[in-house]
Amino acid sequence: MAMSKIPNTRPRDLSSTKDIFVSAVRFAVSIEGPCLPFGDELRISAQEQIDFMLGEDGDTTIIIADSEVQSAVTMGVYNIIHSFETDLCSLLLDTSLEPEGVYDRIMKRVSDLEWMCNVLPKMDLMKNFVSNWAAISSKILVIIEDRKLDHIMWGLKVKLIEVACKVLEAVGYGSVILPAPCRVQLLKTWFPYVRKMKPLLDSKAVEEIGFPYKMNEDLCQAIEGAIVSLILTLPSNDQADILADWIRSREIGYPDLSEAFEVWCYRTKSAKRRLVESLDGHSDTAVSP
């Protein structure tokens, strides 16, 4: 009798789990818009609910493959990144030097981006985030490197590096597969920025006692490892271009691409040796009687 009831109750349980999860996603990424009088509390609670369901609820691992769930998450990724891009653009339109309201709103968006970087890999949907992030990366840096923002918003600049690190790790270590031109563009966009910001942040920490915005050791190692791995996935000519640029600016010291350079040299020598052996083999065959 008990066993015969399982087929009847299980679909209802999964449907309920799916409805709860989809609703949580919509509030977590503000698709439903602000919900007064709860404000950010509802958004944060929804994110915590999703974290719990992905970690503790066995049914969630079944329903995340559902098309409605994936559609809600995909829409959520677009919503967060589009909102972040819109708010970031408003920085240069504001007449005040450091518009607190806009800055606070952007930092909330960045917090949402970080949260998505943590939950999307559990759902095997990180590629959607990476593709959207790569599409706006150049625009992000055009804004954040504007002269108006040269000496302010250090916290935002560090947070952007942290999000970029998550993206570089996803692509560099193979959890997200992108075409070679996209990988090259992603690396050529963020590598110079990271290389510029590290010594700049270090010098600010020396100049100002208690300067809180730094690239800590864990972040530095994570970015360096991701960049090295990503370089080694590129076509040889693109690797050569990036490594040549690194050698010209090697005095900066970070990130250290020595490992990537050594691997590239070894692969290049091996390829040349195989080519020579192949040509010698064809030549011997041609002259033999």
Coordinates of C-alpha atoms in Angstrom, one line a residue:
M1 CA 0.0 0.0 0.0
A2 CA 2.8 2.4 1.0
M3 CA 4.8 1.6 -2.2
S4 CA 1.8 2.1 -4.4
K5 CA 1.4 5.7 -3.2
I6 CA 4.9 6.7 -4.3
P7 CA 4.2 7.2 -8.0
N8 CA 1.2 9.4 -7.1
T9 CA 3.0 11.7 -4.6
R10 CA 6.4 12.1 -6.2
P11 CA 5.3 14.2 -9.3
R12 CA 3.4 16.5 -6.9
D13 CA 6.5 16.9 -4.7
L14 CA 8.7 17.7 -7.7
S15 CA 6.2 20.2 -9.1
S16 CA 6.1 22.0 -5.8
T17 CA 9.9 22.1 -5.6
K18 CA 10.1 23.5 -9.1
D19 CA 7.5 26.2 -8.3
I20 CA 9.4 27.2 -5.2
F21 CA 12.7 27.2 -7.0
V22 CA 11.5 29.3 -9.9
S23 CA 9.8 31.8 -7.6
A24 CA 13.0 32.1 -5.6
V25 CA 15.0 32.7 -8.8
R26 CA 12.7 35.4 -9.9
F27 CA 13.0 37.3 -6.6
A28 CA 16.7 36.5 -6.3
V29 CA 17.5 38.3 -9.5
S30 CA 14.8 40.9 -9.2
I31 CA 12.9 39.8 -12.3
E32 CA 9.7 40.5 -10.3
G33 CA 10.9 44.0 -9.6
P34 CA 11.2 45.6 -6.1
C35 CA 8.8 44.2 -3.6
L36 CA 7.9 46.8 -1.0
P37 CA 8.1 47.0 1.9
F38 CA 10.7 44.1 2.0
G39 CA 13.3 45.7 -0.4
D40 CA 16.6 43.9 -0.5
E41 CA 15.7 41.5 2.3
L42 CA 13.4 39.5 0.0
R43 CA 16.1 39.3 -2.7
I44 CA 18.8 38.2 -0.2
S45 CA 16.4 35.6 1.4
A46 CA 15.6 34.2 -2.0
Q47 CA 19.3 33.8 -2.8
E48 CA 19.8 32.0 0.5
Q49 CA 16.8 29.8 -0.3
I50 CA 18.4 28.8 -3.6
D51 CA 21.8 28.2 -2.0
F52 CA 20.0 25.9 0.5
M53 CA 18.0 24.0 -2.2
L54 CA 21.1 23.4 -4.4
G55 CA 23.1 22.2 -1.4
E56 CA 20.6 20.3 0.7
D57 CA 17.5 19.4 -1.3
G58 CA 17.9 16.3 -3.4
D59 CA 14.9 17.1 -5.5
T60 CA 16.5 20.3 -6.8
T61 CA 19.1 18.3 -8.6
I62 CA 16.3 16.7 -10.6
I63 CA 14.3 19.8 -11.4
I64 CA 17.2 22.1 -12.5
A65 CA 17.1 20.3 -15.9
D66 CA 13.5 21.4 -16.4
S67 CA 13.0 23.9 -19.3
E68 CA 11.1 26.3 -17.1
V69 CA 13.8 26.4 -14.5
Q70 CA 16.5 26.9 -17.0
S71 CA 14.5 29.6 -18.7
A72 CA 14.1 31.4 -15.4
V73 CA 17.8 31.2 -14.6
T74 CA 18.8 32.3 -18.1
M75 CA 16.5 35.3 -17.9
G76 CA 17.9 36.0 -14.5
V77 CA 21.5 36.0 -15.8
Y78 CA 20.5 38.5 -18.5
N79 CA 18.6 40.6 -16.1
I80 CA 21.4 41.0 -13.6
I81 CA 24.1 41.6 -16.2
H82 CA 21.9 44.1 -18.2
S83 CA 21.0 45.9 -15.0
F84 CA 24.7 46.1 -14.0
E85 CA 25.7 47.4 -17.4
T86 CA 22.9 50.0 -17.3
D87 CA 23.9 51.2 -13.8
L88 CA 27.6 51.3 -14.7
C89 CA 26.9 53.5 -17.7
S90 CA 25.1 55.9 -15.5
L91 CA 28.4 56.6 -13.7
L92 CA 29.7 58.7 -16.5
L93 CA 26.3 60.5 -17.0
D94 CA 26.1 61.7 -13.4
T95 CA 27.4 65.2 -12.8
S96 CA 28.8 64.6 -9.3
L97 CA 32.2 63.0 -8.8
E98 CA 31.1 60.0 -6.8
P99 CA 27.3 59.5 -6.9
E100 CA 26.7 57.5 -3.8
G101 CA 23.3 56.3 -4.8
V102 CA 24.5 54.9 -8.1
Y103 CA 27.6 53.4 -6.6
D104 CA 25.6 51.6 -3.9
R105 CA 23.2 50.2 -6.6
I106 CA 26.2 49.0 -8.7
M107 CA 27.8 47.3 -5.7
K108 CA 24.5 45.5 -5.1
R109 CA 24.5 44.3 -8.7
V110 CA 28.1 43.2 -8.4
S111 CA 27.1 41.2 -5.3
D112 CA 24.4 39.5 -7.4
L113 CA 27.0 38.8 -10.0
E114 CA 29.3 37.1 -7.5
W115 CA 26.4 35.1 -6.1
M116 CA 25.5 33.9 -9.6
C117 CA 29.1 32.8 -10.2
N118 CA 28.8 30.6 -7.2
V119 CA 25.4 29.0 -8.0
L120 CA 25.5 28.6 -11.8
P121 CA 28.3 26.0 -11.8
K122 CA 26.1 23.8 -9.6
M123 CA 23.4 24.0 -12.3
D124 CA 25.8 23.6 -15.2
L125 CA 24.7 27.0 -16.5
M126 CA 27.9 29.0 -16.1
K127 CA 28.4 29.2 -19.9
N128 CA 25.4 31.6 -20.2
F129 CA 27.0 33.9 -17.6
V130 CA 30.4 33.8 -19.2
S131 CA 29.0 34.5 -22.7
N132 CA 27.1 37.6 -21.4
W133 CA 30.0 38.8 -19.4
A134 CA 32.4 38.4 -22.3
A135 CA 30.0 40.4 -24.5
I136 CA 30.1 43.5 -22.3
S137 CA 33.7 43.2 -20.9
S138 CA 35.2 45.8 -23.3
K139 CA 32.4 48.2 -22.4
I140 CA 32.9 47.7 -18.7
L141 CA 36.6 48.6 -19.0
V142 CA 35.9 51.6 -21.2
I143 CA 33.7 53.0 -18.4
I144 CA 35.8 52.0 -15.3
E145 CA 39.0 53.3 -16.9
D146 CA 37.5 56.7 -17.7
R147 CA 39.5 59.5 -16.3
K148 CA 36.5 60.6 -14.2
L149 CA 36.9 57.4 -12.2
D150 CA 40.7 57.4 -12.0
H151 CA 41.0 58.0 -8.2
I152 CA 37.7 56.7 -6.8
M153 CA 35.6 53.5 -6.6
W154 CA 38.5 51.2 -5.7
G155 CA 36.1 48.7 -4.1
L156 CA 34.2 48.4 -7.4
K157 CA 37.4 47.9 -9.4
V158 CA 38.6 45.1 -7.1
K159 CA 35.1 43.4 -7.2
L160 CA 35.2 43.5 -11.0
I161 CA 38.5 41.7 -11.0
E162 CA 37.1 39.1 -8.7
V163 CA 34.1 38.5 -11.0
A164 CA 36.5 38.4 -14.0
C165 CA 38.6 35.8 -12.2
K166 CA 35.6 33.5 -11.9
V167 CA 35.0 33.9 -15.6
L168 CA 38.7 33.3 -16.5
E169 CA 38.8 30.2 -14.3
A170 CA 35.6 28.8 -15.9
V171 CA 37.1 29.1 -19.4
G172 CA 40.7 28.4 -18.5
Y173 CA 40.0 25.2 -16.6
G174 CA 37.5 23.9 -19.2
S175 CA 34.2 24.0 -17.4
V176 CA 33.0 26.5 -20.0
I177 CA 34.0 25.9 -23.7
L178 CA 34.2 29.0 -25.9
P179 CA 35.5 29.3 -29.5
A180 CA 39.2 30.3 -29.7
P181 CA 38.5 33.9 -30.9
C182 CA 36.2 34.4 -27.9
R183 CA 38.9 33.1 -25.5
V184 CA 41.5 35.3 -27.1
Q185 CA 39.3 38.4 -26.8
L186 CA 38.4 37.6 -23.2
L187 CA 42.1 37.3 -22.3
K188 CA 43.2 40.3 -24.2
T189 CA 40.5 42.4 -22.5
W190 CA 41.2 41.5 -18.9
F191 CA 44.8 40.6 -18.8
P192 CA 46.1 44.2 -19.4
Y193 CA 43.6 45.6 -16.8
V194 CA 44.7 43.1 -14.1
R195 CA 48.3 43.8 -14.9
K196 CA 47.7 47.5 -14.5
M197 CA 45.6 47.4 -11.4
K198 CA 47.8 45.1 -9.2
P199 CA 50.8 47.6 -8.9
L200 CA 48.3 50.5 -8.7
L201 CA 46.5 49.0 -5.7
D202 CA 49.8 48.0 -4.1
S203 CA 51.0 51.6 -4.3
K204 CA 47.8 52.9 -2.9
A205 CA 48.2 50.6 0.1
V206 CA 51.7 52.0 0.7
E207 CA 50.5 55.6 0.4
E208 CA 47.4 55.3 2.5
I209 CA 47.5 53.5 5.9
G210 CA 44.6 51.1 6.2
F211 CA 43.7 51.2 2.5
P212 CA 41.2 48.4 2.3
Y213 CA 41.0 47.6 -1.4
K214 CA 43.7 45.1 -2.3
M215 CA 44.1 42.0 -4.4
N216 CA 44.9 39.5 -1.7
E217 CA 47.2 36.6 -2.2
D218 CA 44.4 34.1 -2.9
L219 CA 42.9 36.3 -5.6
C220 CA 46.3 36.9 -7.2
Q221 CA 47.1 33.2 -7.4
A222 CA 43.7 32.4 -8.7
I223 CA 43.9 34.9 -11.5
E224 CA 47.5 34.0 -12.4
G225 CA 46.6 30.3 -12.6
A226 CA 43.5 30.9 -14.6
I227 CA 45.4 33.2 -17.1
V228 CA 48.2 30.6 -17.5
S229 CA 45.7 27.8 -18.1
L230 CA 43.7 30.0 -20.5
I231 CA 46.8 31.0 -22.5
L232 CA 47.7 27.3 -23.0
T233 CA 44.2 26.6 -24.6
L234 CA 44.8 29.2 -27.3
P235 CA 46.2 28.7 -30.8
S236 CA 50.0 28.9 -30.9
N237 CA 50.2 32.2 -32.7
D238 CA 47.8 33.9 -30.2
Q239 CA 49.9 32.4 -27.4
A240 CA 53.0 33.9 -29.0
D241 CA 51.4 37.4 -29.3
I242 CA 50.3 37.4 -25.6
L243 CA 53.6 36.1 -24.3
A244 CA 55.6 38.5 -26.4
D245 CA 53.6 41.4 -24.9
W246 CA 54.2 40.0 -21.4
I247 CA 58.0 39.7 -22.0
R248 CA 58.1 43.4 -23.1
S249 CA 56.4 44.4 -19.8
R250 CA 58.0 41.7 -17.7
E251 CA 59.3 44.2 -15.2
I252 CA 55.8 44.6 -13.8
G253 CA 56.2 41.2 -12.3
Y254 CA 52.5 40.2 -12.2
P255 CA 51.1 38.0 -13.4
D256 CA 54.0 35.6 -13.8
L257 CA 53.5 33.8 -17.1
S258 CA 56.8 31.9 -17.0
E259 CA 55.1 28.5 -16.8
A260 CA 53.0 29.3 -19.9
F261 CA 56.1 30.6 -21.7
E262 CA 58.0 27.4 -20.9
V263 CA 55.2 25.2 -22.1
W264 CA 54.8 27.2 -25.3
C265 CA 58.6 26.9 -26.0
Y266 CA 58.5 23.1 -25.5
R267 CA 55.4 22.7 -27.7
T268 CA 56.9 24.9 -30.4
K269 CA 60.2 23.0 -30.4
S270 CA 58.4 19.6 -30.5
A271 CA 56.2 20.8 -33.4
K272 CA 59.2 21.9 -35.3
R273 CA 61.0 18.7 -34.7
R274 CA 58.1 16.7 -35.8
L275 CA 57.8 18.8 -39.0
V276 CA 61.5 18.3 -39.8
E277 CA 61.2 14.6 -39.2
S278 CA 58.2 14.4 -41.4
L279 CA 59.9 16.4 -44.2
D280 CA 63.0 14.2 -43.9
G281 CA 60.8 11.1 -44.2
H282 CA 59.2 12.4 -47.3
S283 CA 62.6 13.3 -48.8
D284 CA 64.0 9.8 -48.1
T285 CA 61.0 8.2 -49.8
A286 CA 61.3 10.4 -52.8
V287 CA 65.0 9.5 -53.5
S288 CA 64.7 5.8 -52.8
P289 CA 64.9 3.6 -55.9

